[in-house]
XYZ file of C-alpha atoms in Angstrom:
153
model
C -40.407 2.498 -23.386
C -38.671 -0.867 -23.827
C -35.741 0.884 -25.525
C -35.334 3.078 -22.435
C -35.261 0.063 -20.094
C -32.839 -1.767 -22.385
C -30.555 1.265 -22.343
C -30.743 1.536 -18.535
C -30.007 -2.185 -18.072
C -27.076 -1.980 -20.498
C -25.694 1.102 -18.722
C -25.964 -0.640 -15.329
C -23.966 -3.598 -16.656
C -20.993 -1.459 -17.777
C -17.773 -2.115 -15.875
C -15.950 0.434 -13.780
C -12.585 0.544 -15.547
C -9.845 2.914 -14.432
C -6.180 2.843 -15.516
C -3.557 3.361 -12.804
C 0.159 3.791 -13.450
C 3.044 4.632 -11.115
C 4.702 7.880 -12.162
C 7.368 7.660 -9.455
C 8.274 5.748 -6.295
C 10.754 6.826 -3.645
C 11.724 5.936 -0.082
C 13.585 7.861 2.594
C 16.828 6.036 3.588
C 16.349 5.435 7.313
C 14.955 2.687 9.538
C 11.799 4.764 9.981
C 11.594 5.398 6.257
C 8.449 6.417 4.492
C 7.492 5.549 0.958
C 6.041 8.047 -1.504
C 4.249 6.866 -4.651
C 2.775 9.131 -7.342
C 0.076 7.647 -9.558
C -1.539 8.811 -12.760
C -5.213 7.807 -12.838
C -6.839 7.803 -16.281
C -10.536 7.762 -17.075
C -12.052 8.122 -13.614
C -15.679 8.114 -14.736
C -18.366 9.982 -12.879
C -20.313 6.705 -12.633
C -17.460 5.126 -10.662
C -16.225 7.772 -8.209
C -13.117 6.907 -6.185
C -12.609 7.978 -2.571
C -8.957 9.029 -2.196
C -9.344 9.855 1.531
C -6.538 8.218 3.529
C -9.033 6.663 5.954
C -10.210 4.397 3.118
C -6.873 3.626 1.439
C -5.163 0.310 2.236
C -1.587 -0.459 1.168
C 0.520 -3.608 1.141
C 4.135 -3.703 -0.072
C 5.044 -7.274 -0.940
C 3.974 -9.309 2.087
C 4.144 -6.322 4.453
C 1.053 -4.395 5.494
C 1.623 -0.649 5.470
C 0.385 2.279 7.508
C -1.001 5.034 5.286
C 0.388 8.374 6.461
C -0.996 10.772 3.865
C -2.870 10.849 0.568
C -3.600 13.599 -1.915
C -5.206 13.901 -5.324
C -5.707 16.596 -7.922
C -7.525 16.658 -11.233
C -5.106 17.340 -14.090
C -7.605 17.452 -16.911
C -10.887 15.842 -17.873
C -10.513 12.139 -17.143
C -7.000 12.411 -15.634
C -6.155 12.641 -11.919
C -2.870 12.676 -9.993
C -2.948 10.586 -6.808
C -0.156 10.350 -4.222
C 0.192 8.150 -1.162
C 2.782 8.184 1.636
C 3.064 5.052 3.768
C 5.387 3.202 6.149
C 6.115 -0.503 6.701
C 8.314 -2.439 9.104
C 11.757 -3.665 7.990
C 12.362 -0.705 5.691
C 16.098 -1.353 5.606
C 15.546 -4.642 3.738
C 14.135 -2.687 0.804
C 16.350 0.386 0.944
C 19.739 -1.355 1.244
C 19.069 -4.189 -1.210
C 21.691 -4.468 -3.920
C 20.916 -4.834 -6.769
C 17.712 -2.831 -6.338
C 14.869 -5.014 -5.153
C 11.822 -5.585 -7.367
C 8.629 -4.771 -5.479
C 4.928 -5.517 -5.692
C 2.494 -2.900 -4.421
C -1.161 -3.615 -3.656
C -3.613 -0.816 -2.913
C -7.341 -0.710 -2.231
C -9.316 2.483 -2.798
C -12.957 2.782 -1.764
C -15.297 3.418 -4.682
C -18.858 2.967 -5.824
C -20.600 2.201 -9.063
C -23.601 4.435 -9.598
C -26.641 2.589 -10.879
C -29.567 4.113 -12.752
C -31.843 1.358 -11.514
C -31.351 -0.384 -8.168
C -28.989 0.770 -5.419
C -25.434 1.934 -6.070
C -22.816 -0.807 -5.741
C -20.357 0.014 -2.961
C -16.920 -1.571 -3.192
C -13.283 -0.812 -3.872
C -10.671 -0.806 -6.587
C -7.966 -3.445 -6.173
C -4.768 -2.066 -7.696
C -1.681 -4.246 -8.187
C 1.609 -2.806 -9.434
C 4.285 -5.412 -10.179
C 7.973 -5.150 -11.052
C 8.419 -1.808 -9.279
C 11.927 -0.566 -8.601
C 12.860 2.579 -6.729
C 13.650 5.297 -9.237
C 11.784 3.688 -12.138
C 8.747 5.422 -13.598
C 5.675 4.817 -15.735
C 4.797 1.354 -14.442
C 1.321 0.249 -15.528
C -0.794 -1.332 -12.811
C -3.709 -3.760 -12.986
C -6.974 -2.630 -11.417
C -10.465 -3.990 -10.978
C -13.626 -2.934 -9.169
C -14.803 -5.368 -6.508
C -18.310 -5.082 -5.119
C -18.529 -5.168 -1.325
C -19.964 -8.520 -0.335
C -22.790 -8.341 2.165
C -23.222 -10.895 4.832
C -26.300 -12.869 5.853
């Protein structure tokens, strides 16, 4: 019996680790431009499901908050998912017309939860940061971490 509880406690302490990488990034060349980013998500474990619904996706490009226009996702194979997000920010022309191409930082939050075998599930989000992005470049590895939602009072 103690082995079972030790196993459950160990399993509950495992981290939610998911690898995100940018497969492609593009922007339409107008003042009302929209950005399109394709991600490859590796090892999305069933214990740490991610909610890709656009209502729970938050995007920031550099210091600019973005409006999420559309999201989509599709399983490619076991443990691999394609995720795409379309978003808009103000001052698009600053990014589009920059010469040489401007290096960008992209921050995204995706709602997620960590399923527990004992105790309640931990609700939170994945913080994803992609640095040194340039329009037209591909296969940029991003940093990600699961953050538990802090409860008040």
